[in-house]
PDB file of C-alpha atoms in Angstrom:
ATOM      1  CA  MET H   1      89.321  78.000  98.409  1.00 66.00           C
ATOM      2  CA  HIS H   2      92.369  78.356  96.190  1.00 72.00           C
ATOM      3  CA  HIS H   3      92.826  81.535  94.211  1.00 77.00           C
ATOM      4  CA  PRO H   4      95.082  81.371  91.129  1.00 81.00           C
ATOM      5  CA  LEU H   5      96.942  84.593  90.596  1.00 93.00           C
ATOM      6  CA  GLN H   6      98.953  86.697  88.200  1.00 96.00           C
ATOM      7  CA  VAL H   7     102.076  88.331  89.612  1.00 97.00           C
ATOM      8  CA  TYR H   8     103.668  91.649  88.650  1.00 96.00           C
ATOM      9  CA  ILE H   9     106.782  93.553  89.662  1.00 94.00           C
ATOM     10  CA  GLY H  10     108.006  97.009  88.668  1.00 86.00           C
ATOM     11  CA  LYS H  11     111.036  99.240  88.397  1.00 72.00           C
ATOM     12  CA  ILE H  12     111.074 102.906  89.305  1.00 64.00           C
ATOM     13  CA  ARG H  13     110.695 105.193  86.278  1.00 62.00           C
ATOM     14  CA  ASP H  14     110.556 108.933  85.833  1.00 61.00           C
ATOM     15  CA  TYR H  15     107.226 110.420  84.797  1.00 55.00           C
ATOM     16  CA  GLU H  16     106.803 113.765  83.123  1.00 58.00           C
ATOM     17  CA  GLY H  17     104.995 116.226  85.390  1.00 57.00           C
ATOM     18  CA  SER H  18     105.113 113.848  88.341  1.00 58.00           C
ATOM     19  CA  ARG H  19     107.622 112.288  90.687  1.00 58.00           C
ATOM     20  CA  PRO H  20     109.361 108.969  89.950  1.00 58.00           C
ATOM     21  CA  SER H  21     107.059 105.985  90.370  1.00 59.00           C
ATOM     22  CA  ALA H  22     107.140 102.199  90.063  1.00 52.00           C
ATOM     23  CA  ILE H  23     103.453 101.980  89.136  1.00 64.00           C
ATOM     24  CA  ALA H  24     104.221 100.496  85.686  1.00 75.00           C
ATOM     25  CA  LYS H  25     104.674  96.798  86.375  1.00 89.00           C
ATOM     26  CA  TYR H  26     105.220  93.741  84.174  1.00 91.00           C
ATOM     27  CA  GLN H  27     104.099  90.140  84.590  1.00 95.00           C
ATOM     28  CA  VAL H  28     106.537  87.562  85.915  1.00 95.00           C
ATOM     29  CA  ASP H  29     106.297  83.777  85.830  1.00 94.00           C
ATOM     30  CA  GLY H  30     107.871  80.982  87.798  1.00 95.00           C
ATOM     31  CA  GLU H  31     109.646  80.995  91.148  1.00 96.00           C
ATOM     32  CA  LEU H  32     110.197  84.185  93.116  1.00 96.00           C
ATOM     33  CA  ARG H  33     111.607  85.085  96.484  1.00 97.00           C
ATOM     34  CA  LEU H  34     109.279  86.944  98.848  1.00 97.00           C
ATOM     35  CA  THR H  35     111.086  88.903 101.574  1.00 96.00           C
ATOM     36  CA  GLU H  36     109.704  90.981 104.473  1.00 94.00           C
ATOM     37  CA  LEU H  37     109.748  93.990 102.139  1.00 92.00           C
ATOM     38  CA  GLY H  38     108.096  92.372  99.144  1.00 95.00           C
ATOM     39  CA  LEU H  39     108.959  90.486  95.987  1.00 95.00           C
ATOM     40  CA  GLU H  40     112.622  90.454  95.027  1.00 92.00           C
ATOM     41  CA  GLY H  41     113.073  92.799  92.060  1.00 88.00           C
ATOM     42  CA  ASP H  42     110.017  94.927  92.875  1.00 88.00           C
ATOM     43  CA  GLN H  43     110.775  98.565  93.629  1.00 72.00           C
ATOM     44  CA  GLN H  44     108.840 101.355  95.338  1.00 65.00           C
ATOM     45  CA  ALA H  45     109.635 104.975  94.716  1.00 52.00           C
ATOM     46  CA  GLU H  46     108.518 106.771  97.849  1.00 53.00           C
ATOM     47  CA  LYS H  47     109.245 104.605 100.843  1.00 52.00           C
ATOM     48  CA  VAL H  48     107.442 107.006 103.171  1.00 52.00           C
ATOM     49  CA  ILE H  49     104.044 106.492 101.534  1.00 55.00           C
ATOM     50  CA  HIS H  50     104.637 103.280  99.611  1.00 61.00           C
ATOM     51  CA  GLY H  51     106.314 100.106 100.729  1.00 70.00           C
ATOM     52  CA  GLY H  52     107.587  99.340 104.191  1.00 85.00           C
ATOM     53  CA  PRO H  53     106.693  96.159 106.079  1.00 93.00           C
ATOM     54  CA  ASP H  54     102.926  96.840 106.226  1.00 96.00           C
ATOM     55  CA  ARG H  55     102.720  97.523 102.497  1.00 95.00           C
ATOM     56  CA  ALA H  56     104.991  94.847 101.089  1.00 96.00           C
ATOM     57  CA  LEU H  57     102.482  93.682  98.453  1.00 96.00           C
ATOM     58  CA  CYS H  58      99.548  95.282  96.671  1.00 96.00           C
ATOM     59  CA  HIS H  59      96.568  93.172  95.518  1.00 98.00           C
ATOM     60  CA  TYR H  60      93.888  94.344  93.079  1.00 98.00           C
ATOM     61  CA  PRO H  61      90.805  92.343  92.015  1.00 98.00           C
ATOM     62  CA  ARG H  62      90.883  91.724  88.285  1.00 97.00           C
ATOM     63  CA  GLU H  63      87.087  91.958  87.985  1.00 96.00           C
ATOM     64  CA  HIS H  64      87.092  95.686  88.879  1.00 98.00           C
ATOM     65  CA  TYR H  65      88.709  96.572  85.560  1.00 97.00           C
ATOM     66  CA  LEU H  66      85.363  96.084  83.816  1.00 97.00           C
ATOM     67  CA  HIS H  67      83.860  98.813  86.008  1.00 97.00           C
ATOM     68  CA  TRP H  68      86.633 101.267  85.129  1.00 98.00           C
ATOM     69  CA  ALA H  69      86.513 100.470  81.406  1.00 97.00           C
ATOM     70  CA  ARG H  70      82.765 101.209  81.450  1.00 97.00           C
ATOM     71  CA  GLU H  71      83.265 104.438  83.415  1.00 97.00           C
ATOM     72  CA  PHE H  72      85.936 105.640  80.977  1.00 97.00           C
ATOM     73  CA  PRO H  73      85.165 104.142  77.547  1.00 97.00           C
ATOM     74  CA  GLU H  74      87.699 106.498  75.888  1.00 94.00           C
ATOM     75  CA  GLN H  75      90.498 105.087  78.052  1.00 93.00           C
ATOM     76  CA  ALA H  76      89.100 101.537  78.234  1.00 94.00           C
ATOM     77  CA  GLU H  77      92.286  99.945  76.894  1.00 94.00           C
ATOM     78  CA  LEU H  78      94.252 101.301  79.875  1.00 93.00           C
ATOM     79  CA  PHE H  79      92.166  99.326  82.329  1.00 96.00           C
ATOM     80  CA  THR H  80      93.812  95.918  82.461  1.00 95.00           C
ATOM     81  CA  ALA H  81      96.090  94.453  85.122  1.00 95.00           C
ATOM     82  CA  PRO H  82      98.499  95.714  86.388  1.00 95.00           C
ATOM     83  CA  ALA H  83      97.338  99.281  85.652  1.00 94.00           C
ATOM     84  CA  PHE H  84      96.914 100.074  89.354  1.00 94.00           C
ATOM     85  CA  GLY H  85     100.476  99.025  90.152  1.00 92.00           C
ATOM     86  CA  GLU H  86      99.379  95.797  91.824  1.00 95.00           C
ATOM     87  CA  ASN H  87     101.703  92.865  92.522  1.00 96.00           C
ATOM     88  CA  LEU H  88      98.900  90.313  92.785  1.00 97.00           C
ATOM     89  CA  SER H  89      95.864  89.999  90.544  1.00 97.00           C
ATOM     90  CA  THR H  90      93.064  87.467  91.055  1.00 96.00           C
ATOM     91  CA  SER H  91      89.457  86.786  90.205  1.00 95.00           C
ATOM     92  CA  GLY H  92      87.172  85.824  93.074  1.00 95.00           C
ATOM     93  CA  LEU H  93      88.807  87.801  95.880  1.00 97.00           C
ATOM     94  CA  THR H  94      87.299  91.258  96.451  1.00 98.00           C
ATOM     95  CA  GLU H  95      87.114  93.862  99.199  1.00 98.00           C
ATOM     96  CA  LYS H  96      83.834  92.265 100.326  1.00 98.00           C
ATOM     97  CA  ASN H  97      85.178  88.769 100.982  1.00 98.00           C
ATOM     98  CA  VAL H  98      88.706  89.635 102.147  1.00 98.00           C
ATOM     99  CA  TYR H  99      89.113  90.828 105.740  1.00 99.00           C
ATOM    100  CA  ILE H 100      91.651  92.948 107.598  1.00 98.00           C
ATOM    101  CA  GLY H 101      94.120  90.516 109.185  1.00 98.00           C
ATOM    102  CA  ASP H 102      93.397  87.613 106.803  1.00 98.00           C
ATOM    103  CA  ILE H 103      96.441  85.370 106.544  1.00 98.00           C
ATOM    104  CA  PHE H 104      97.043  83.615 103.225  1.00 98.00           C
ATOM    105  CA  ARG H 105      99.541  80.898 102.470  1.00 98.00           C
ATOM    106  CA  TRP H 106     101.419  81.462  99.206  1.00 98.00           C
ATOM    107  CA  GLY H 107     104.035  78.807  98.525  1.00 97.00           C
ATOM    108  CA  ASP H 108     106.390  78.751 101.527  1.00 98.00           C
ATOM    109  CA  ALA H 109     105.338  82.246 102.568  1.00 98.00           C
ATOM    110  CA  LEU H 110     102.542  83.674 104.726  1.00 98.00           C
ATOM    111  CA  ILE H 111     101.056  87.091 103.967  1.00 98.00           C
ATOM    112  CA  GLN H 112      98.568  89.146 106.001  1.00 98.00           C
ATOM    113  CA  VAL H 113      96.087  91.805 104.867  1.00 98.00           C
ATOM    114  CA  THR H 114      96.939  95.079 106.648  1.00 98.00           C
ATOM    115  CA  GLN H 115      94.776  97.818 105.092  1.00 98.00           C
ATOM    116  CA  PRO H 116      92.881  98.916 102.005  1.00 98.00           C
ATOM    117  CA  ARG H 117      95.082 100.628  99.467  1.00 97.00           C
ATOM    118  CA  SER H 118      94.847 104.400  99.959  1.00 97.00           C
ATOM    119  CA  PRO H 119      94.532 105.841  96.442  1.00 96.00           C
ATOM    120  CA  CYS H 120      97.007 108.663  95.779  1.00 93.00           C
ATOM    121  CA  PHE H 121      97.283 111.430  93.182  1.00 94.00           C
ATOM    122  CA  LYS H 122      99.892 109.550  91.101  1.00 89.00           C
ATOM    123  CA  LEU H 123      96.950 107.555  89.706  1.00 93.00           C
ATOM    124  CA  ASN H 124      95.586 110.825  88.257  1.00 94.00           C
ATOM    125  CA  TYR H 125      98.797 111.278  86.200  1.00 90.00           C
ATOM    126  CA  HIS H 126      99.044 107.592  85.376  1.00 88.00           C
ATOM    127  CA  PHE H 127      95.592 107.447  83.781  1.00 93.00           C
ATOM    128  CA  GLY H 128      95.373 111.079  82.646  1.00 92.00           C
ATOM    129  CA  ILE H 129      92.144 111.402  84.667  1.00 96.00           C
ATOM    130  CA  GLY H 130      92.270 114.388  87.022  1.00 96.00           C
ATOM    131  CA  ASP H 131      90.269 112.854  89.868  1.00 97.00           C
ATOM    132  CA  MET H 132      91.070 109.152  89.432  1.00 97.00           C
ATOM    133  CA  ALA H 133      92.311 108.696  93.031  1.00 97.00           C
ATOM    134  CA  SER H 134      89.204 110.345  94.415  1.00 97.00           C
ATOM    135  CA  LEU H 135      86.913 108.217  92.193  1.00 98.00           C
ATOM    136  CA  MET H 136      88.728 105.075  93.276  1.00 98.00           C
ATOM    137  CA  GLN H 137      88.250 105.995  96.935  1.00 98.00           C
ATOM    138  CA  LYS H 138      84.534 106.748  96.411  1.00 98.00           C
ATOM    139  CA  SER H 139      83.941 103.515  94.466  1.00 98.00           C
ATOM    140  CA  GLY H 140      85.506 101.362  97.174  1.00 98.00           C
ATOM    141  CA  TYR H 141      87.382  99.474  94.436  1.00 98.00           C
ATOM    142  CA  CYS H 142      90.707 100.137  96.120  1.00 98.00           C
ATOM    143  CA  GLY H 143      92.361  96.757  96.517  1.00 98.00           C
ATOM    144  CA  TRP H 144      94.428  96.048  99.634  1.00 98.00           C
ATOM    145  CA  LEU H 145      97.962  95.647 100.977  1.00 98.00           C
ATOM    146  CA  TYR H 146      99.832  92.885 102.801  1.00 98.00           C
ATOM    147  CA  ARG H 147     102.648  92.436 105.253  1.00 98.00           C
ATOM    148  CA  VAL H 148     104.842  89.360 104.903  1.00 98.00           C
ATOM    149  CA  VAL H 149     104.412  87.306 108.091  1.00 98.00           C
ATOM    150  CA  MET H 150     106.785  84.638 106.868  1.00 98.00           C
ATOM    151  CA  ALA H 151     109.201  85.139 103.992  1.00 98.00           C
ATOM    152  CA  GLY H 152     109.845  82.288 101.595  1.00 98.00           C
ATOM    153  CA  ASN H 153     109.883  81.008  98.061  1.00 98.00           C
ATOM    154  CA  VAL H 154     106.689  81.567  96.100  1.00 98.00           C
ATOM    155  CA  ALA H 155     105.670  80.665  92.566  1.00 96.00           C
ATOM    156  CA  THR H 156     103.277  82.339  90.188  1.00 94.00           C
ATOM    157  CA  GLU H 157     101.484  79.042  89.629  1.00 94.00           C
ATOM    158  CA  THR H 158     100.931  78.529  93.372  1.00 95.00           C
ATOM    159  CA  PRO H 159      97.480  79.806  94.373  1.00 94.00           C
ATOM    160  CA  LEU H 160      96.719  81.871  97.481  1.00 97.00           C
ATOM    161  CA  GLU H 161      95.049  79.902 100.247  1.00 97.00           C
ATOM    162  CA  LEU H 162      93.280  81.533 103.197  1.00 98.00           C
ATOM    163  CA  VAL H 163      94.584  79.900 106.394  1.00 98.00           C
ATOM    164  CA  SER H 164      93.385  82.255 109.184  1.00 98.00           C
ATOM    165  CA  ARG H 165      90.645  84.858 109.557  1.00 98.00           C
ATOM    166  CA  VAL H 166      91.352  86.977 112.617  1.00 98.00           C
ATOM    167  CA  SER H 167      88.949  89.934 112.388  1.00 98.00           C
ATOM    168  CA  ASP H 168      85.334  90.629 111.453  1.00 98.00           C
ATOM    169  CA  VAL H 169      86.100  93.802 109.486  1.00 98.00           C
ATOM    170  CA  SER H 170      86.121  93.284 105.720  1.00 98.00           C
ATOM    171  CA  VAL H 171      88.339  95.453 103.535  1.00 98.00           C
ATOM    172  CA  ALA H 172      85.107  96.968 102.123  1.00 98.00           C
ATOM    173  CA  GLU H 173      83.961  97.891 105.643  1.00 98.00           C
ATOM    174  CA  ALA H 174      87.358  99.398 106.452  1.00 98.00           C
ATOM    175  CA  ILE H 175      87.036 101.578 103.324  1.00 98.00           C
ATOM    176  CA  ALA H 176      83.491 102.604 104.301  1.00 98.00           C
ATOM    177  CA  ILE H 177      84.504 103.412 107.897  1.00 98.00           C
ATOM    178  CA  ALA H 178      87.531 105.447 106.834  1.00 98.00           C
ATOM    179  CA  TRP H 179      86.128 107.369 103.872  1.00 98.00           C
ATOM    180  CA  HIS H 180      82.402 106.924 103.243  1.00 98.00           C
ATOM    181  CA  MET H 181      80.830 107.525 106.646  1.00 97.00           C
ATOM    182  CA  PRO H 182      80.467 110.642 108.743  1.00 96.00           C
ATOM    183  CA  PHE H 183      82.710 110.796 111.844  1.00 97.00           C
ATOM    184  CA  ASP H 184      81.920 107.709 113.953  1.00 98.00           C
ATOM    185  CA  ASP H 185      84.071 107.081 117.017  1.00 98.00           C
ATOM    186  CA  GLU H 186      82.556 103.654 117.635  1.00 98.00           C
ATOM    187  CA  GLN H 187      83.420 102.459 114.114  1.00 98.00           C
ATOM    188  CA  TYR H 188      86.983 103.838 114.434  1.00 98.00           C
ATOM    189  CA  HIS H 189      87.301 101.810 117.616  1.00 98.00           C
ATOM    190  CA  ARG H 190      86.013  98.731 115.772  1.00 98.00           C
ATOM    191  CA  LEU H 191      88.563  99.218 112.982  1.00 98.00           C
ATOM    192  CA  LEU H 192      91.377  99.779 115.519  1.00 98.00           C
ATOM    193  CA  SER H 193      90.405  96.469 117.132  1.00 98.00           C
ATOM    194  CA  ALA H 194      90.875  94.547 113.874  1.00 98.00           C
ATOM    195  CA  ALA H 195      93.900  92.264 114.269  1.00 98.00           C
ATOM    196  CA  GLY H 196      96.636  92.934 111.728  1.00 98.00           C
ATOM    197  CA  LEU H 197      95.662  96.550 110.930  1.00 98.00           C
ATOM    198  CA  SER H 198      98.662  98.490 109.578  1.00 98.00           C
ATOM    199  CA  VAL H 199     100.534 100.991 111.742  1.00 97.00           C
ATOM    200  CA  SER H 200      99.564 103.861 109.438  1.00 96.00           C
ATOM    201  CA  TRP H 201      95.822 103.062 109.581  1.00 98.00           C
ATOM    202  CA  THR H 202      96.061 102.518 113.344  1.00 98.00           C
ATOM    203  CA  ARG H 203      97.671 105.955 113.615  1.00 98.00           C
ATOM    204  CA  THR H 204      95.016 107.620 111.437  1.00 98.00           C
ATOM    205  CA  MET H 205      92.069 106.106 113.320  1.00 98.00           C
ATOM    206  CA  GLN H 206      93.618 106.839 116.717  1.00 98.00           C
ATOM    207  CA  LYS H 207      94.334 110.450 115.696  1.00 98.00           C
ATOM    208  CA  ARG H 208      90.670 110.845 114.686  1.00 98.00           C
ATOM    209  CA  ARG H 209      89.540 109.512 118.071  1.00 98.00           C
ATOM    210  CA  LEU H 210      91.842 111.901 119.927  1.00 98.00           C
ATOM    211  CA  SER H 211      91.166 115.014 117.830  1.00 98.00           C
ATOM    212  CA  GLY H 212      87.476 114.377 117.231  1.00 97.00           C
ATOM    213  CA  LYS H 213      87.879 115.166 113.531  1.00 97.00           C
ATOM    214  CA  MET H 214      88.918 113.648 110.220  1.00 96.00           C
ATOM    215  CA  GLU H 215      92.229 114.447 108.534  1.00 96.00           C
ATOM    216  CA  ASN H 216      92.367 116.349 105.246  1.00 95.00           C
ATOM    217  CA  ASN H 217      92.999 113.964 102.337  1.00 95.00           C
ATOM    218  CA  SER H 218      93.228 116.488  99.515  1.00 94.00           C
ATOM    219  CA  ARG H 219      97.027 116.317  99.321  1.00 94.00           C
ATOM    220  CA  ARG H 220      96.967 112.504  98.965  1.00 95.00           C
ATOM    221  CA  LEU H 221      94.135 112.574  96.392  1.00 97.00           C
ATOM    222  CA  PHE H 222      95.104 115.610  94.346  1.00 95.00           C
ATOM    223  CA  GLY H 223      98.738 116.326  95.211  1.00 92.00           C
ATOM    224  CA  LYS H 224      97.853 119.798  96.508  1.00 75.00           C
ATOM    225  CA  SER H 225      98.116 120.815 100.133  1.00 56.00           C
TER     226      SER H 225
END
């Protein structure tokens, strides 16, 4: 299966009432260089929570925008790509049919799915919806992130092609295990076993197994400690 895509990059901007962010992206066409840290020209504001090798690219399914436009008819015009700050936008790839560890060929490059995107409070400011991050997490319409396994030249007209499936945990299942289910050590073990899982998700799941409890996500979702 080939999946045609739209590609977006962004520059860091200052936002009133919030910290600088590169969530506002614009579409690019033609040839691009993909490095270990992402697309050349794409910036990420807070390297600690965004970016880094495991989060080099963000992918969001284009079909989810219909859901959000229906949920928020007043803000419907906001809900078009790349409103969630994604680099890659497709139709036909969703959390249900993309798996942790999936390796896609894109031009000369290889990219690997590392984790669902963890929604953060900047989305609340971005959309002017106080609990947007929390709603995104509950809906499971989170999108996912990639590491770059092999850097290379890519082109916006070159489709993504799945070349290896290395785990049996879909992105949707990873979201359900992490956020929608009560504490379940066996499922955390299953997620930890998924090839390609990001360091940060590995850390979170392992910490849960050791402490016997879930972490508090209110700071990530609402910006309050």
